[in-house]
PDB file as gemmi writes it, atoms N, CA and C in Angstrom:
CRYST1    1.000    1.000    1.000  90.00  90.00  90.00 P 1                      
ATOM      1  N   MET A   1      68.787 119.728  58.693  1.00  0.00           N  
ATOM      2  CA  MET A   1      68.652 118.296  58.884  1.00  0.00           C  
ATOM      3  C   MET A   1      69.753 117.814  59.826  1.00  0.00           C  
ATOM      4  N   THR A   2      69.384 116.980  60.763  1.00  0.00           N  
ATOM      5  CA  THR A   2      70.357 116.457  61.711  1.00  0.00           C  
ATOM      6  C   THR A   2      70.386 114.936  61.648  1.00  0.00           C  
ATOM      7  N   MET A   3      71.423 114.381  62.235  1.00  0.00           N  
ATOM      8  CA  MET A   3      71.531 112.928  62.321  1.00  0.00           C  
ATOM      9  C   MET A   3      71.939 112.550  63.740  1.00  0.00           C  
ATOM     10  N   PRO A   4      71.372 111.482  64.278  1.00  0.00           N  
ATOM     11  CA  PRO A   4      71.738 111.055  65.621  1.00  0.00           C  
ATOM     12  C   PRO A   4      73.030 110.243  65.598  1.00  0.00           C  
ATOM     13  N   VAL A   5      73.883 110.473  66.592  1.00  0.00           N  
ATOM     14  CA  VAL A   5      75.100 109.676  66.782  1.00  0.00           C  
ATOM     15  C   VAL A   5      75.248 109.386  68.275  1.00  0.00           C  
ATOM     16  N   ARG A   6      75.922 108.286  68.580  1.00  0.00           N  
ATOM     17  CA  ARG A   6      76.205 107.901  69.967  1.00  0.00           C  
ATOM     18  C   ARG A   6      77.711 107.909  70.152  1.00  0.00           C  
ATOM     19  N   VAL A   7      78.159 108.530  71.225  1.00  0.00           N  
ATOM     20  CA  VAL A   7      79.592 108.620  71.493  1.00  0.00           C  
ATOM     21  C   VAL A   7      79.871 108.062  72.887  1.00  0.00           C  
ATOM     22  N   MET A   8      80.693 107.022  72.955  1.00  0.00           N  
ATOM     23  CA  MET A   8      81.131 106.462  74.230  1.00  0.00           C  
ATOM     24  C   MET A   8      82.443 107.131  74.603  1.00  0.00           C  
ATOM     25  N   VAL A   9      82.485 107.758  75.781  1.00  0.00           N  
ATOM     26  CA  VAL A   9      83.706 108.392  76.269  1.00  0.00           C  
ATOM     27  C   VAL A   9      84.288 107.448  77.315  1.00  0.00           C  
ATOM     28  N   GLN A  10      85.389 106.815  76.967  1.00  0.00           N  
ATOM     29  CA  GLN A  10      85.957 105.765  77.807  1.00  0.00           C  
ATOM     30  C   GLN A  10      86.356 106.275  79.189  1.00  0.00           C  
ATOM     31  N   ASP A  11      86.959 107.450  79.283  1.00  0.00           N  
ATOM     32  CA  ASP A  11      87.398 107.957  80.584  1.00  0.00           C  
ATOM     33  C   ASP A  11      86.229 108.162  81.545  1.00  0.00           C  
ATOM     34  N   ALA A  12      85.066 108.499  81.035  1.00  0.00           N  
ATOM     35  CA  ALA A  12      83.892 108.707  81.879  1.00  0.00           C  
ATOM     36  C   ALA A  12      83.031 107.442  81.947  1.00  0.00           C  
ATOM     37  N   TRP A  13      83.337 106.482  81.103  1.00  0.00           N  
ATOM     38  CA  TRP A  13      82.560 105.256  80.960  1.00  0.00           C  
ATOM     39  C   TRP A  13      81.080 105.620  80.819  1.00  0.00           C  
ATOM     40  N   ASP A  14      80.831 106.539  79.879  1.00  0.00           N  
ATOM     41  CA  ASP A  14      79.482 107.048  79.665  1.00  0.00           C  
ATOM     42  C   ASP A  14      79.247 107.231  78.173  1.00  0.00           C  
ATOM     43  N   GLU A  15      78.024 106.952  77.760  1.00  0.00           N  
ATOM     44  CA  GLU A  15      77.644 107.151  76.361  1.00  0.00           C  
ATOM     45  C   GLU A  15      76.715 108.351  76.282  1.00  0.00           C  
ATOM     46  N   VAL A  16      77.016 109.250  75.353  1.00  0.00           N  
ATOM     47  CA  VAL A  16      76.169 110.421  75.143  1.00  0.00           C  
ATOM     48  C   VAL A  16      75.611 110.374  73.728  1.00  0.00           C  
ATOM     49  N   ARG A  17      74.420 110.910  73.599  1.00  0.00           N  
ATOM     50  CA  ARG A  17      73.752 110.933  72.290  1.00  0.00           C  
ATOM     51  C   ARG A  17      73.638 112.376  71.825  1.00  0.00           C  
ATOM     52  N   PHE A  18      73.891 112.567  70.556  1.00  0.00           N  
ATOM     53  CA  PHE A  18      73.799 113.886  69.951  1.00  0.00           C  
ATOM     54  C   PHE A  18      72.960 113.816  68.687  1.00  0.00           C  
ATOM     55  N   ASP A  19      72.258 114.889  68.393  1.00  0.00           N  
ATOM     56  CA  ASP A  19      71.645 115.097  67.084  1.00  0.00           C  
ATOM     57  C   ASP A  19      72.436 116.238  66.470  1.00  0.00           C  
ATOM     58  N   VAL A  20      73.253 115.926  65.478  1.00  0.00           N  
ATOM     59  CA  VAL A  20      74.166 116.913  64.898  1.00  0.00           C  
ATOM     60  C   VAL A  20      73.965 116.994  63.390  1.00  0.00           C  
ATOM     61  N   ALA A  21      74.416 118.092  62.839  1.00  0.00           N  
ATOM     62  CA  ALA A  21      74.379 118.258  61.388  1.00  0.00           C  
ATOM     63  C   ALA A  21      75.455 117.363  60.770  1.00  0.00           C  
ATOM     64  N   PRO A  22      75.191 116.788  59.599  1.00  0.00           N  
ATOM     65  CA  PRO A  22      76.209 115.974  58.927  1.00  0.00           C  
ATOM     66  C   PRO A  22      77.490 116.756  58.627  1.00  0.00           C  
ATOM     67  N   ALA A  23      77.409 118.088  58.615  1.00  0.00           N  
ATOM     68  CA  ALA A  23      78.578 118.925  58.347  1.00  0.00           C  
ATOM     69  C   ALA A  23      79.425 119.173  59.594  1.00  0.00           C  
ATOM     70  N   THR A  24      78.999 118.683  60.757  1.00  0.00           N  
ATOM     71  CA  THR A  24      79.769 118.834  61.993  1.00  0.00           C  
ATOM     72  C   THR A  24      81.106 118.130  61.840  1.00  0.00           C  
ATOM     73  N   THR A  25      82.177 118.795  62.266  1.00  0.00           N  
ATOM     74  CA  THR A  25      83.495 118.163  62.138  1.00  0.00           C  
ATOM     75  C   THR A  25      83.681 117.126  63.247  1.00  0.00           C  
ATOM     76  N   LEU A  26      84.575 116.208  62.985  1.00  0.00           N  
ATOM     77  CA  LEU A  26      84.898 115.180  63.973  1.00  0.00           C  
ATOM     78  C   LEU A  26      85.482 115.809  65.227  1.00  0.00           C  
ATOM     79  N   ALA A  27      86.285 116.851  65.060  1.00  0.00           N  
ATOM     80  CA  ALA A  27      86.882 117.544  66.206  1.00  0.00           C  
ATOM     81  C   ALA A  27      85.809 118.172  67.088  1.00  0.00           C  
ATOM     82  N   GLU A  28      84.788 118.790  66.473  1.00  0.00           N  
ATOM     83  CA  GLU A  28      83.697 119.387  67.235  1.00  0.00           C  
ATOM     84  C   GLU A  28      82.938 118.326  68.028  1.00  0.00           C  
ATOM     85  N   LEU A  29      82.667 117.206  67.384  1.00  0.00           N  
ATOM     86  CA  LEU A  29      81.940 116.130  68.048  1.00  0.00           C  
ATOM     87  C   LEU A  29      82.739 115.597  69.236  1.00  0.00           C  
ATOM     88  N   LYS A  30      84.032 115.386  69.051  1.00  0.00           N  
ATOM     89  CA  LYS A  30      84.886 114.891  70.131  1.00  0.00           C  
ATOM     90  C   LYS A  30      84.920 115.890  71.280  1.00  0.00           C  
ATOM     91  N   TRP A  31      85.102 117.160  70.981  1.00  0.00           N  
ATOM     92  CA  TRP A  31      85.158 118.188  72.008  1.00  0.00           C  
ATOM     93  C   TRP A  31      83.844 118.229  72.779  1.00  0.00           C  
ATOM     94  N   ASN A  32      82.709 118.173  72.078  1.00  0.00           N  
ATOM     95  CA  ASN A  32      81.400 118.204  72.743  1.00  0.00           C  
ATOM     96  C   ASN A  32      81.201 116.992  73.645  1.00  0.00           C  
ATOM     97  N   ALA A  33      81.610 115.822  73.197  1.00  0.00           N  
ATOM     98  CA  ALA A  33      81.465 114.608  73.996  1.00  0.00           C  
ATOM     99  C   ALA A  33      82.305 114.703  75.268  1.00  0.00           C  
ATOM    100  N   LEU A  34      83.522 115.211  75.149  1.00  0.00           N  
ATOM    101  CA  LEU A  34      84.381 115.374  76.324  1.00  0.00           C  
ATOM    102  C   LEU A  34      83.790 116.402  77.286  1.00  0.00           C  
ATOM    103  N   ALA A  35      83.238 117.485  76.757  1.00  0.00           N  
ATOM    104  CA  ALA A  35      82.666 118.536  77.600  1.00  0.00           C  
ATOM    105  C   ALA A  35      81.421 118.035  78.342  1.00  0.00           C  
ATOM    106  N   VAL A  36      80.540 117.335  77.642  1.00  0.00           N  
ATOM    107  CA  VAL A  36      79.302 116.844  78.259  1.00  0.00           C  
ATOM    108  C   VAL A  36      79.590 115.836  79.371  1.00  0.00           C  
ATOM    109  N   THR A  37      80.606 115.011  79.188  1.00  0.00           N  
ATOM    110  CA  THR A  37      80.939 114.007  80.200  1.00  0.00           C  
ATOM    111  C   THR A  37      81.905 114.552  81.256  1.00  0.00           C  
ATOM    112  N   ARG A  38      82.252 115.819  81.149  1.00  0.00           N  
ATOM    113  CA  ARG A  38      83.122 116.507  82.113  1.00  0.00           C  
ATOM    114  C   ARG A  38      84.518 115.891  82.219  1.00  0.00           C  
ATOM    115  N   VAL A  39      85.012 115.422  81.107  1.00  0.00           N  
ATOM    116  CA  VAL A  39      86.383 114.911  81.070  1.00  0.00           C  
ATOM    117  C   VAL A  39      87.291 116.110  80.807  1.00  0.00           C  
ATOM    118  N   THR A  40      88.213 116.347  81.732  1.00  0.00           N  
ATOM    119  CA  THR A  40      89.128 117.477  81.569  1.00  0.00           C  
ATOM    120  C   THR A  40      90.397 117.008  80.880  1.00  0.00           C  
ATOM    121  N   GLY A  41      91.112 117.931  80.378  1.00  0.00           N  
ATOM    122  CA  GLY A  41      92.338 117.599  79.667  1.00  0.00           C  
ATOM    123  C   GLY A  41      92.283 118.110  78.249  1.00  0.00           C  
ATOM    124  N   ASN A  42      93.414 118.073  77.615  1.00  0.00           N  
ATOM    125  CA  ASN A  42      93.534 118.547  76.249  1.00  0.00           C  
ATOM    126  C   ASN A  42      92.833 117.576  75.292  1.00  0.00           C  
ATOM    127  N   PRO A  43      91.874 118.043  74.491  1.00  0.00           N  
ATOM    128  CA  PRO A  43      91.210 117.154  73.537  1.00  0.00           C  
ATOM    129  C   PRO A  43      92.171 116.484  72.562  1.00  0.00           C  
ATOM    130  N   ALA A  44      93.341 117.075  72.332  1.00  0.00           N  
ATOM    131  CA  ALA A  44      94.331 116.462  71.444  1.00  0.00           C  
ATOM    132  C   ALA A  44      94.886 115.172  72.035  1.00  0.00           C  
ATOM    133  N   GLY A  45      94.729 114.986  73.332  1.00  0.00           N  
ATOM    134  CA  GLY A  45      95.194 113.776  73.997  1.00  0.00           C  
ATOM    135  C   GLY A  45      94.225 112.608  73.861  1.00  0.00           C  
ATOM    136  N   TYR A  46      93.146 112.829  73.111  1.00  0.00           N  
ATOM    137  CA  TYR A  46      92.128 111.797  72.904  1.00  0.00           C  
ATOM    138  C   TYR A  46      91.958 111.543  71.417  1.00  0.00           C  
ATOM    139  N   LEU A  47      91.596 110.325  71.079  1.00  0.00           N  
ATOM    140  CA  LEU A  47      91.322 110.005  69.684  1.00  0.00           C  
ATOM    141  C   LEU A  47      89.885 109.543  69.538  1.00  0.00           C  
ATOM    142  N   LEU A  48      89.393 109.631  68.329  1.00  0.00           N  
ATOM    143  CA  LEU A  48      88.017 109.261  68.010  1.00  0.00           C  
ATOM    144  C   LEU A  48      88.065 108.054  67.088  1.00  0.00           C  
ATOM    145  N   LYS A  49      87.301 107.016  67.437  1.00  0.00           N  
ATOM    146  CA  LYS A  49      87.278 105.804  66.619  1.00  0.00           C  
ATOM    147  C   LYS A  49      85.863 105.525  66.112  1.00  0.00           C  
ATOM    148  N   TYR A  50      85.826 104.958  64.917  1.00  0.00           N  
ATOM    149  CA  TYR A  50      84.563 104.553  64.293  1.00  0.00           C  
ATOM    150  C   TYR A  50      84.810 103.218  63.597  1.00  0.00           C  
ATOM    151  N   ARG A  51      84.000 102.240  63.934  1.00  0.00           N  
ATOM    152  CA  ARG A  51      84.147 100.885  63.394  1.00  0.00           C  
ATOM    153  C   ARG A  51      85.553 100.325  63.616  1.00  0.00           C  
ATOM    154  N   GLY A  52      86.120 100.617  64.786  1.00  0.00           N  
ATOM    155  CA  GLY A  52      87.416 100.073  65.166  1.00  0.00           C  
ATOM    156  C   GLY A  52      88.628 100.803  64.635  1.00  0.00           C  
ATOM    157  N   ALA A  53      88.426 101.803  63.791  1.00  0.00           N  
ATOM    158  CA  ALA A  53      89.553 102.525  63.194  1.00  0.00           C  
ATOM    159  C   ALA A  53      89.569 103.975  63.680  1.00  0.00           C  
ATOM    160  N   GLU A  54      90.769 104.478  63.875  1.00  0.00           N  
ATOM    161  CA  GLU A  54      90.903 105.875  64.286  1.00  0.00           C  
ATOM    162  C   GLU A  54      90.522 106.784  63.133  1.00  0.00           C  
ATOM    163  N   LEU A  55      89.772 107.834  63.458  1.00  0.00           N  
ATOM    164  CA  LEU A  55      89.448 108.871  62.483  1.00  0.00           C  
ATOM    165  C   LEU A  55      90.502 109.956  62.668  1.00  0.00           C  
ATOM    166  N   ALA A  56      91.609 109.814  61.970  1.00  0.00           N  
ATOM    167  CA  ALA A  56      92.788 110.647  62.201  1.00  0.00           C  
ATOM    168  C   ALA A  56      92.606 112.097  61.747  1.00  0.00           C  
ATOM    169  N   ASP A  57      91.909 112.311  60.642  1.00  0.00           N  
ATOM    170  CA  ASP A  57      91.718 113.676  60.134  1.00  0.00           C  
ATOM    171  C   ASP A  57      90.442 114.249  60.734  1.00  0.00           C  
ATOM    172  N   GLU A  58      90.581 114.894  61.876  1.00  0.00           N  
ATOM    173  CA  GLU A  58      89.419 115.406  62.591  1.00  0.00           C  
ATOM    174  C   GLU A  58      88.842 116.672  61.978  1.00  0.00           C  
ATOM    175  N   SER A  59      89.446 117.167  60.908  1.00  0.00           N  
ATOM    176  CA  SER A  59      88.881 118.327  60.226  1.00  0.00           C  
ATOM    177  C   SER A  59      87.763 117.911  59.266  1.00  0.00           C  
ATOM    178  N   LEU A  60      87.635 116.600  59.031  1.00  0.00           N  
ATOM    179  CA  LEU A  60      86.564 116.097  58.160  1.00  0.00           C  
ATOM    180  C   LEU A  60      85.216 116.230  58.839  1.00  0.00           C  
ATOM    181  N   SER A  61      84.176 116.363  58.025  1.00  0.00           N  
ATOM    182  CA  SER A  61      82.818 116.353  58.567  1.00  0.00           C  
ATOM    183  C   SER A  61      82.407 114.903  58.797  1.00  0.00           C  
ATOM    184  N   LEU A  62      81.365 114.711  59.579  1.00  0.00           N  
ATOM    185  CA  LEU A  62      80.849 113.363  59.800  1.00  0.00           C  
ATOM    186  C   LEU A  62      80.479 112.714  58.467  1.00  0.00           C  
ATOM    187  N   GLU A  63      79.840 113.483  57.624  1.00  0.00           N  
ATOM    188  CA  GLU A  63      79.415 112.976  56.307  1.00  0.00           C  
ATOM    189  C   GLU A  63      80.623 112.549  55.466  1.00  0.00           C  
ATOM    190  N   ALA A  64      81.649 113.389  55.430  1.00  0.00           N  
ATOM    191  CA  ALA A  64      82.843 113.087  54.629  1.00  0.00           C  
ATOM    192  C   ALA A  64      83.602 111.882  55.175  1.00  0.00           C  
ATOM    193  N   ALA A  65      83.502 111.648  56.488  1.00  0.00           N  
ATOM    194  CA  ALA A  65      84.195 110.516  57.107  1.00  0.00           C  
ATOM    195  C   ALA A  65      83.395 109.214  56.953  1.00  0.00           C  
ATOM    196  N   GLY A  66      82.187 109.307  56.416  1.00  0.00           N  
ATOM    197  CA  GLY A  66      81.381 108.112  56.191  1.00  0.00           C  
ATOM    198  C   GLY A  66      80.582 107.655  57.408  1.00  0.00           C  
ATOM    199  N   VAL A  67      80.431 108.544  58.394  1.00  0.00           N  
ATOM    200  CA  VAL A  67      79.652 108.208  59.584  1.00  0.00           C  
ATOM    201  C   VAL A  67      78.169 108.243  59.220  1.00  0.00           C  
ATOM    202  N   VAL A  68      77.461 107.192  59.594  1.00  0.00           N  
ATOM    203  CA  VAL A  68      76.036 107.057  59.260  1.00  0.00           C  
ATOM    204  C   VAL A  68      75.175 107.389  60.473  1.00  0.00           C  
ATOM    205  N   PRO A  69      73.866 107.660  60.277  1.00  0.00           N  
ATOM    206  CA  PRO A  69      72.987 107.927  61.416  1.00  0.00           C  
ATOM    207  C   PRO A  69      72.991 106.766  62.418  1.00  0.00           C  
ATOM    208  N   ASN A  70      72.893 107.125  63.693  1.00  0.00           N  
ATOM    209  CA  ASN A  70      72.919 106.187  64.828  1.00  0.00           C  
ATOM    210  C   ASN A  70      74.238 105.454  64.965  1.00  0.00           C  
ATOM    211  N   ALA A  71      75.275 105.994  64.393  1.00  0.00           N  
ATOM    212  CA  ALA A  71      76.593 105.360  64.449  1.00  0.00           C  
ATOM    213  C   ALA A  71      77.160 105.427  65.864  1.00  0.00           C  
ATOM    214  N   PRO A  72      77.781 104.334  66.314  1.00  0.00           N  
ATOM    215  CA  PRO A  72      78.473 104.366  67.595  1.00  0.00           C  
ATOM    216  C   PRO A  72      79.937 104.766  67.399  1.00  0.00           C  
ATOM    217  N   LEU A  73      80.371 105.796  68.090  1.00  0.00           N  
ATOM    218  CA  LEU A  73      81.765 106.227  68.052  1.00  0.00           C  
ATOM    219  C   LEU A  73      82.329 106.115  69.463  1.00  0.00           C  
ATOM    220  N   ILE A  74      83.634 106.117  69.579  1.00  0.00           N  
ATOM    221  CA  ILE A  74      84.274 106.042  70.887  1.00  0.00           C  
ATOM    222  C   ILE A  74      85.405 107.051  70.967  1.00  0.00           C  
ATOM    223  N   VAL A  75      85.484 107.722  72.122  1.00  0.00           N  
ATOM    224  CA  VAL A  75      86.569 108.654  72.404  1.00  0.00           C  
ATOM    225  C   VAL A  75      87.406 108.018  73.501  1.00  0.00           C  
ATOM    226  N   LEU A  76      88.704 107.849  73.231  1.00  0.00           N  
ATOM    227  CA  LEU A  76      89.573 107.275  74.243  1.00  0.00           C  
ATOM    228  C   LEU A  76      90.928 107.943  74.240  1.00  0.00           C  
ATOM    229  N   SER A  77      91.619 107.771  75.338  1.00  0.00           N  
ATOM    230  CA  SER A  77      92.926 108.410  75.516  1.00  0.00           C  
ATOM    231  C   SER A  77      93.931 107.863  74.513  1.00  0.00           C  
ATOM    232  N   ARG A  78      94.783 108.719  74.000  1.00  0.00           N  
ATOM    233  CA  ARG A  78      95.849 108.280  73.086  1.00  0.00           C  
ATOM    234  C   ARG A  78      96.896 107.468  73.821  1.00  0.00           C  
ATOM    235  N   ARG A  79      97.074 107.721  75.111  1.00  0.00           N  
ATOM    236  CA  ARG A  79      98.064 107.011  75.909  1.00  0.00           C  
ATOM    237  C   ARG A  79      97.430 105.781  76.520  1.00  0.00           C  
ATOM    238  N   ARG A  80      98.111 104.684  76.442  1.00  0.00           N  
ATOM    239  CA  ARG A  80      97.630 103.452  77.057  1.00  0.00           C  
ATOM    240  C   ARG A  80      97.824 103.520  78.553  1.00  0.00           C  
ATOM    241  N   ARG A  81      96.888 102.967  79.275  1.00  0.00           N  
ATOM    242  CA  ARG A  81      96.966 102.982  80.725  1.00  0.00           C  
ATOM    243  C   ARG A  81      97.400 101.628  81.242  1.00  0.00           C  
ATOM    244  N   PRO A  82      98.219 101.623  82.273  1.00  0.00           N  
ATOM    245  CA  PRO A  82      98.669 100.340  82.811  1.00  0.00           C  
ATOM    246  C   PRO A  82      97.522  99.584  83.465  1.00  0.00           C  
ATOM    247  N   VAL A  83      97.561  98.282  83.354  1.00  0.00           N  
ATOM    248  CA  VAL A  83      96.568  97.427  83.982  1.00  0.00           C  
ATOM    249  C   VAL A  83      97.087  97.050  85.352  1.00  0.00           C  
ATOM    250  N   ARG A  84      96.224  97.139  86.335  1.00  0.00           N  
ATOM    251  CA  ARG A  84      96.655  96.811  87.704  1.00  0.00           C  
ATOM    252  C   ARG A  84      96.042  95.517  88.153  1.00  0.00           C  
TER     253      ARG A  84                                                      
END                                                                             
């Protein structure tokens, strides 16, 4: 059984959709989103947010973190970027 999720990768300004197992870890989902959008760099330099809050323990599964089907998540850089 799979569940659909949407992940916005801020560096690529692109949203990707996945059908993943509820047992997929947050780290796996983040890594896949970065790979699909061709964002290079260390995945540890990015954080994953759901409903405005950081999902700090990326070893949790989507199900354990309370992520629901069709949930929108966002991957963004841990470092703030200067505004020009």
